[in-house]
Short mmCIF file of C-alpha atoms and ligand atoms in Angstrom, two decimals:
data_model
loop_
_atom_site.label_atom_id
_atom_site.label_comp_id
_atom_site.label_asym_id
_atom_site.label_seq_id
_atom_site.Cartn_x
_atom_site.Cartn_y
_atom_site.Cartn_z
CA UNK K 2 7.71 -1.12 -28.90
CA UNK K 3 7.83 0.16 -25.54
CA UNK K 4 4.93 1.58 -23.80
CA UNK K 5 6.58 4.70 -22.38
CA UNK K 6 10.03 5.80 -23.71
CA UNK K 7 11.93 8.60 -22.12
CA UNK K 8 14.40 9.77 -24.47
CA UNK K 9 17.35 12.21 -23.22
CA UNK K 10 15.20 14.22 -21.06
CA UNK K 11 16.93 17.30 -19.74
CA UNK K 12 15.16 20.08 -17.60
CA UNK K 13 15.83 23.20 -15.68
CA UNK K 14 13.23 25.42 -13.83
CA UNK K 15 13.68 28.96 -14.73
CA UNK K 16 16.23 27.97 -17.51
CA UNK K 17 15.50 31.24 -19.82
CA UNK K 18 16.07 34.28 -17.38
CA UNK K 19 16.68 37.48 -19.37
CA UNK K 20 19.31 39.52 -18.49
CA UNK K 21 21.51 37.15 -16.27
CA UNK K 22 25.22 36.50 -17.46
CA UNK K 23 24.76 33.31 -17.41
CA UNK K 24 22.73 30.00 -17.08
CA UNK K 25 22.44 29.74 -12.97
CA UNK K 26 19.43 27.72 -13.16
CA UNK K 27 20.00 24.46 -11.54
CA UNK K 28 19.09 21.23 -13.57
CA UNK K 29 16.34 19.06 -12.47
CA UNK K 30 16.86 16.64 -14.90
CA UNK K 31 19.72 15.61 -17.03
CA UNK K 32 19.69 13.41 -20.04
CA UNK K 33 17.46 10.96 -18.51
CA UNK K 34 16.68 7.97 -20.76
CA UNK K 35 14.67 4.87 -19.99
CA UNK K 36 11.31 2.94 -20.77
CA UNK K 37 8.41 1.21 -19.57
CA UNK K 38 7.05 -2.22 -21.01
CA UNK K 39 3.17 -3.09 -21.10
CA UNK K 40 2.12 -4.61 -17.98
CA UNK K 41 5.32 -3.58 -16.30
CA UNK K 42 6.16 -1.79 -12.89
CA UNK K 43 9.14 0.54 -12.98
CA UNK K 44 10.15 1.67 -9.29
CA UNK K 45 11.94 5.35 -9.55
CA UNK K 46 13.98 5.85 -6.52
CA UNK K 47 15.86 8.80 -5.22
CA UNK K 48 16.15 10.94 -2.40
CA UNK K 49 14.30 14.21 -1.86
CA UNK K 50 14.92 16.64 -4.54
CA UNK K 51 16.52 14.36 -6.88
CA UNK K 52 13.87 14.95 -9.52
CA UNK K 53 11.42 12.41 -9.41
CA UNK K 54 8.34 14.53 -9.45
CA UNK K 55 9.58 16.62 -12.03
CA UNK K 56 10.15 13.58 -14.39
CA UNK K 57 6.57 12.35 -13.34
CA UNK K 58 5.25 15.91 -14.59
CA UNK K 59 7.32 15.23 -18.10
CA UNK K 60 5.83 12.14 -18.47
CA UNK K 61 2.21 13.38 -17.72
CA UNK K 62 2.63 15.97 -20.10
CA UNK K 63 2.53 18.76 -17.65
CA UNK K 64 5.88 19.98 -17.64
CA UNK K 65 7.53 20.30 -20.99
CA UNK K 66 11.18 19.76 -20.89
CA UNK K 67 13.88 22.01 -22.75
CA UNK K 68 15.66 18.75 -24.44
CA UNK K 69 14.67 15.37 -24.95
CA UNK K 70 11.46 13.57 -25.87
CA UNK K 71 8.82 11.30 -24.27
CA UNK K 72 7.24 8.68 -26.29
CA UNK K 73 3.83 7.14 -24.97
CA UNK K 74 2.88 3.75 -27.40
CA UNK K 75 5.08 5.61 -30.25
CA UNK K 76 3.88 9.06 -30.20
CA UNK K 77 5.91 11.92 -28.96
CA UNK K 78 3.54 13.52 -26.24
CA UNK K 79 4.47 16.96 -26.74
CA UNK K 80 4.15 17.27 -30.51
CA UNK K 81 1.38 14.73 -30.98
CA UNK K 82 -2.13 16.06 -32.73
CA UNK K 83 -4.61 17.11 -30.54
CA UNK K 84 -6.73 13.81 -31.13
CA UNK K 85 -3.67 11.87 -29.93
CA UNK K 86 -2.86 14.27 -26.88
CA UNK K 87 -6.55 13.25 -25.49
CA UNK K 88 -6.13 9.88 -26.21
CA UNK K 89 -3.01 9.97 -24.10
CA UNK K 90 -4.19 12.02 -21.46
CA UNK K 91 -7.02 9.21 -21.08
CA UNK K 92 -4.47 6.43 -21.17
CA UNK K 93 -1.99 8.33 -18.83
CA UNK K 94 -3.40 8.62 -15.33
CA UNK K 95 -1.52 10.00 -12.24
CA UNK K 96 -2.09 9.47 -8.29
CA UNK K 97 -0.32 11.81 -5.91
CA UNK K 98 0.80 11.61 -2.57
CA UNK K 99 -1.38 13.83 -0.75
CA UNK K 100 -4.63 12.34 -1.18
CA UNK K 101 -6.44 15.12 0.18
CA UNK K 102 -4.74 17.96 -1.66
CA UNK K 103 -5.74 16.13 -5.10
CA UNK K 104 -9.55 16.13 -4.62
CA UNK K 105 -11.83 18.99 -4.63
CA UNK K 106 -12.86 19.16 -0.66
CA UNK K 107 -16.48 20.02 -1.80
CA UNK K 108 -17.02 17.04 -4.38
CA UNK K 109 -18.44 13.86 -3.13
CA UNK K 110 -16.35 10.33 -3.87
CA UNK K 111 -18.98 9.91 -6.43
CA UNK K 112 -18.42 13.37 -8.15
CA UNK K 113 -14.44 13.08 -8.07
CA UNK K 114 -14.47 9.54 -9.34
CA UNK K 115 -17.42 10.45 -11.97
CA UNK K 116 -15.20 13.42 -13.60
CA UNK K 117 -13.13 11.42 -15.80
CA UNK K 118 -16.20 9.33 -16.91
CA UNK K 119 -18.08 12.67 -17.89
CA UNK K 120 -14.81 13.91 -19.84
CA UNK K 121 -14.58 10.64 -21.97
CA UNK K 122 -17.52 8.12 -21.87
CA UNK K 123 -21.25 9.06 -22.98
CA UNK K 124 -22.85 7.17 -20.35
CA UNK K 125 -26.49 7.72 -19.17
CA UNK K 126 -26.61 8.95 -15.26
CA UNK K 127 -27.59 5.57 -14.08
CA UNK K 128 -24.82 3.88 -15.95
CA UNK K 129 -22.38 6.30 -14.72
CA UNK K 130 -23.50 5.39 -11.25
CA UNK K 131 -23.19 2.07 -11.38
CA UNK K 132 -19.94 2.42 -12.84
CA UNK K 133 -18.52 4.40 -9.65
CA UNK K 134 -19.99 1.85 -7.68
CA UNK K 135 -18.05 -0.82 -9.03
CA UNK K 136 -15.32 1.17 -9.11
CA UNK K 137 -15.71 1.83 -5.37
CA UNK K 138 -15.78 -1.79 -4.76
CA UNK K 139 -13.02 -2.81 -6.84
CA UNK K 140 -10.87 -0.40 -4.50
CA UNK K 141 -12.12 -1.95 -1.49
CA UNK K 142 -14.66 0.85 -0.75
CA UNK K 143 -18.77 0.44 -1.39
CA UNK K 144 -22.00 2.03 -2.19
CA UNK K 145 -22.10 3.84 0.78
CA UNK K 146 -19.23 5.93 0.31
CA UNK K 147 -20.70 7.33 -2.60
CA UNK K 148 -21.93 10.59 -0.80
CA UNK K 149 -19.08 10.99 1.29
CA UNK K 150 -16.82 14.00 1.32
CA UNK K 151 -12.90 13.79 1.14
CA UNK K 152 -12.77 14.88 4.94
CA UNK K 153 -14.70 11.81 5.82
CA UNK K 154 -12.39 9.52 4.75
CA UNK K 155 -9.20 8.39 6.30
CA UNK K 156 -6.07 8.91 4.13
CA UNK K 157 -5.85 5.51 3.04
CA UNK K 158 -9.79 5.12 2.10
CA UNK K 159 -9.37 8.86 0.33
CA UNK K 160 -6.27 7.22 -1.51
CA UNK K 161 -8.54 4.35 -2.73
CA UNK K 162 -10.80 7.15 -4.11
CA UNK K 163 -8.12 8.55 -5.82
CA UNK K 164 -6.95 5.05 -7.49
CA UNK K 165 -10.62 4.48 -8.28
CA UNK K 166 -10.40 7.72 -10.38
CA UNK K 167 -7.30 6.74 -11.96
CA UNK K 168 -8.47 3.39 -12.82
CA UNK K 169 -11.88 4.82 -14.25
CA UNK K 170 -10.98 4.99 -17.99
CA UNK K 171 -8.95 1.78 -18.00
CA UNK K 172 -5.49 3.59 -18.52
CA UNK K 173 -2.49 1.93 -19.75
CA UNK K 174 0.36 3.57 -17.39
CA UNK K 175 -0.23 5.18 -13.98
CA UNK K 176 2.26 7.45 -12.45
CA UNK K 177 1.92 6.98 -8.78
CA UNK K 178 4.17 9.60 -7.13
CA UNK K 179 4.99 8.77 -3.59
CA UNK K 180 1.51 7.55 -3.75
CA UNK K 181 1.61 5.33 -0.42
CA UNK K 182 4.27 7.26 1.36
CA UNK K 183 2.28 9.14 3.88
CA UNK K 184 0.19 6.15 4.91
CA UNK K 185 1.13 4.16 8.11
CA UNK K 186 2.57 0.87 7.42
CA UNK K 187 -0.51 -1.48 7.63
CA UNK K 188 -2.74 0.82 5.24
CA UNK K 189 0.56 1.49 3.00
CA UNK K 190 1.07 -2.47 2.54
CA UNK K 191 -2.90 -3.03 2.01
CA UNK K 192 -2.66 -0.29 -0.64
CA UNK K 193 0.39 -1.83 -2.66
CA UNK K 194 -1.52 -5.03 -2.48
CA UNK K 195 -4.30 -3.21 -4.08
CA UNK K 196 -2.19 -1.56 -6.70
CA UNK K 197 -0.66 -5.21 -7.50
CA UNK K 198 -3.71 -6.59 -8.09
CA UNK K 199 -5.30 -3.83 -10.55
CA UNK K 200 -1.94 -3.98 -12.41
CA UNK K 201 -2.42 -7.98 -12.92
CA UNK K 202 -6.17 -7.58 -13.59
CA UNK K 203 -5.82 -4.74 -16.02
CA UNK K 204 -2.54 -5.35 -17.26
CA UNK K 205 -1.79 -1.76 -15.88
CA UNK K 206 1.69 -0.26 -16.10
CA UNK K 207 3.16 1.99 -13.27
CA UNK K 208 5.97 4.50 -12.94
CA UNK K 209 6.09 3.98 -9.10
CA UNK K 210 7.99 6.98 -7.97
CA UNK K 211 9.49 6.76 -4.15
CA UNK K 212 12.29 7.56 -1.91
CA UNK K 213 11.55 4.17 -0.13
CA UNK K 214 13.18 1.08 -1.42
CA UNK K 215 11.18 -1.20 0.68
CA UNK K 216 7.84 -0.04 -0.80
CA UNK K 217 9.57 -0.27 -4.50
CA UNK K 218 10.66 -3.70 -3.72
CA UNK K 219 7.43 -4.84 -3.13
CA UNK K 220 5.51 -3.63 -6.45
CA UNK K 221 8.12 -2.97 -8.93
CA UNK K 222 9.52 -5.34 -11.43
CA UNK K 223 12.37 -2.79 -13.09
CA UNK K 224 14.35 0.00 -10.84
CA UNK K 225 15.76 3.56 -11.78
CA UNK K 226 17.54 5.36 -9.34
CA UNK K 227 17.76 9.13 -9.77
CA UNK K 228 20.35 10.91 -7.97
CA UNK K 229 20.56 15.17 -8.47
CA UNK K 230 18.97 14.79 -11.92
CA UNK K 231 20.82 11.92 -13.17
CA UNK K 232 19.67 8.58 -13.82
CA UNK K 233 22.44 6.71 -12.12
CA UNK K 234 21.41 3.21 -12.66
CA UNK K 235 18.51 0.99 -14.17
CA UNK K 236 17.96 -2.30 -13.20
CA UNK K 237 16.10 -4.87 -14.80
CA UNK K 238 15.47 -6.96 -11.54
CA UNK K 239 15.55 -6.73 -8.10
CA UNK K 240 18.82 -9.00 -7.84
CA UNK K 241 20.43 -6.22 -10.12
CA UNK K 242 19.66 -3.64 -7.88
CA UNK K 243 20.74 -5.66 -4.75
CA UNK K 244 23.79 -6.52 -6.71
CA UNK K 245 24.82 -2.96 -7.62
CA UNK K 246 27.91 -1.60 -6.13
CA UNK K 247 26.92 2.17 -6.73
CA UNK K 248 27.31 3.82 -3.51
CA UNK K 249 23.88 5.87 -3.71
CA UNK K 250 22.09 2.55 -4.03
CA UNK K 251 24.16 0.79 -1.34
CA UNK K 252 23.19 3.62 0.89
CA UNK K 253 19.43 3.06 0.44
CA UNK K 254 19.91 -0.77 0.75
CA UNK K 255 21.92 -0.59 3.68
CA UNK K 256 19.10 1.92 5.42
CA UNK K 257 16.62 -0.98 4.85
CA UNK K 258 19.08 -3.92 5.84
CA UNK K 259 20.10 -2.29 9.08
CA UNK K 260 16.21 -2.65 10.10
CA UNK K 261 16.37 -6.34 9.22
CA UNK K 262 18.71 -8.74 11.49
CA UNK K 263 17.90 -11.62 9.26
CA UNK K 264 19.31 -9.66 6.28
CA UNK K 265 22.25 -8.45 8.35
CA UNK K 266 23.29 -11.93 8.89
CA UNK K 267 23.01 -12.90 5.53
CA UNK K 268 24.97 -10.05 4.25
CA UNK K 269 27.74 -10.86 6.80
CA UNK K 270 27.71 -14.51 5.87
CA UNK K 271 28.14 -13.03 2.41
CA UNK K 272 24.82 -14.76 1.03
CA UNK K 273 23.76 -10.97 -0.06
CA UNK K 274 25.95 -8.85 -1.97
P1 ADP C 301 11.78 15.00 -5.98
O1 ADP C 301 10.33 14.67 -6.43
O2 ADP C 301 12.78 13.94 -6.23
O3 ADP C 301 11.73 15.42 -4.46
P2 ADP C 301 11.51 17.32 -7.47
O4 ADP C 301 11.37 16.75 -9.04
O5 ADP C 301 10.40 17.97 -6.74
O6 ADP C 301 12.35 16.45 -6.54
O7 ADP C 301 12.58 18.49 -7.24
C1 ADP C 301 13.91 18.53 -8.04
C2 ADP C 301 14.44 19.77 -8.34
O8 ADP C 301 13.98 20.72 -8.83
C3 ADP C 301 14.55 20.50 -6.43
O9 ADP C 301 16.17 21.08 -6.60
C4 ADP C 301 13.54 21.47 -6.67
O10 ADP C 301 13.90 22.37 -5.66
C5 ADP C 301 13.52 21.73 -7.92
N1 ADP C 301 12.16 22.51 -8.36
C6 ADP C 301 11.12 21.73 -8.26
N2 ADP C 301 9.96 22.29 -8.88
C7 ADP C 301 10.10 23.32 -9.12
C8 ADP C 301 9.40 24.26 -9.52
N3 ADP C 301 8.32 24.65 -9.70
N4 ADP C 301 10.23 25.77 -9.71
C9 ADP C 301 11.63 25.72 -9.50
N5 ADP C 301 12.17 24.54 -8.91
C10 ADP C 301 11.66 23.34 -8.85
MG1 MG C 302 8.53 14.16 -5.11
#
């Protein structure tokens, strides 16, 4: 059984307005189906407005779709019992793009990372502190960062705090919604490296949402491409994505190839499709 199954999900914002002649709401998601296997990362690609964040929210249980189902470990997340829903919330975490707006500016790193532990674990204060320190160390920060406030961290460091919070409860799946998109290239590659290590160490699965095909390539095992709410392609490997003749995929690929003379040469020679 797949860890996550998304089945025929369709969603419109403001779909049921009264007193309108016809339903003029734009569909953010149209009949989207895919699954994520345990321990793998699905890169969800698409341009701005394609519906990626909406799909992320549907999976996180915070945007109930009008049609379709989301199964996590076989449980329908919108119809499971309260007890199962609580377990799903624990196993399903998220890291958003904007590290600053995803945290309370008046909370120290210690409190930010402690929050999920307080909600789910029965730890003594000293156990909790030890856990937070080991989480900080696991993401490349240290005990010295415990008492720092969000504004005292760089964007990349704060994203590490957000990642520490996301892994605190040893979840099964993390939705990463443009989590590295606003970081500079060097920081981006360091965070991607950290995410890859965590994935291997904890057997984590990711839904890696991005508009950046290069970032997706560096971390994903499988790929989906969303365009105007529709999943126009699902690919089991980088090779498959590279071989796709879909114009949307070609456009994304070309935007990367244009930056890499070596790849351009390979393509001209016909060594790359
Ligand atoms: P992406 O993350 O791929 O940029 P989104 O899922 O944010 O795309 O948005 C998909 C579509 O849904 C867009 O047309 C957007 O304007 C619309 N949309 C997103 N959030 C809302 C909302 N809360 N209310 C109304 N429309 C929304
Ligand atoms: Mg988005």
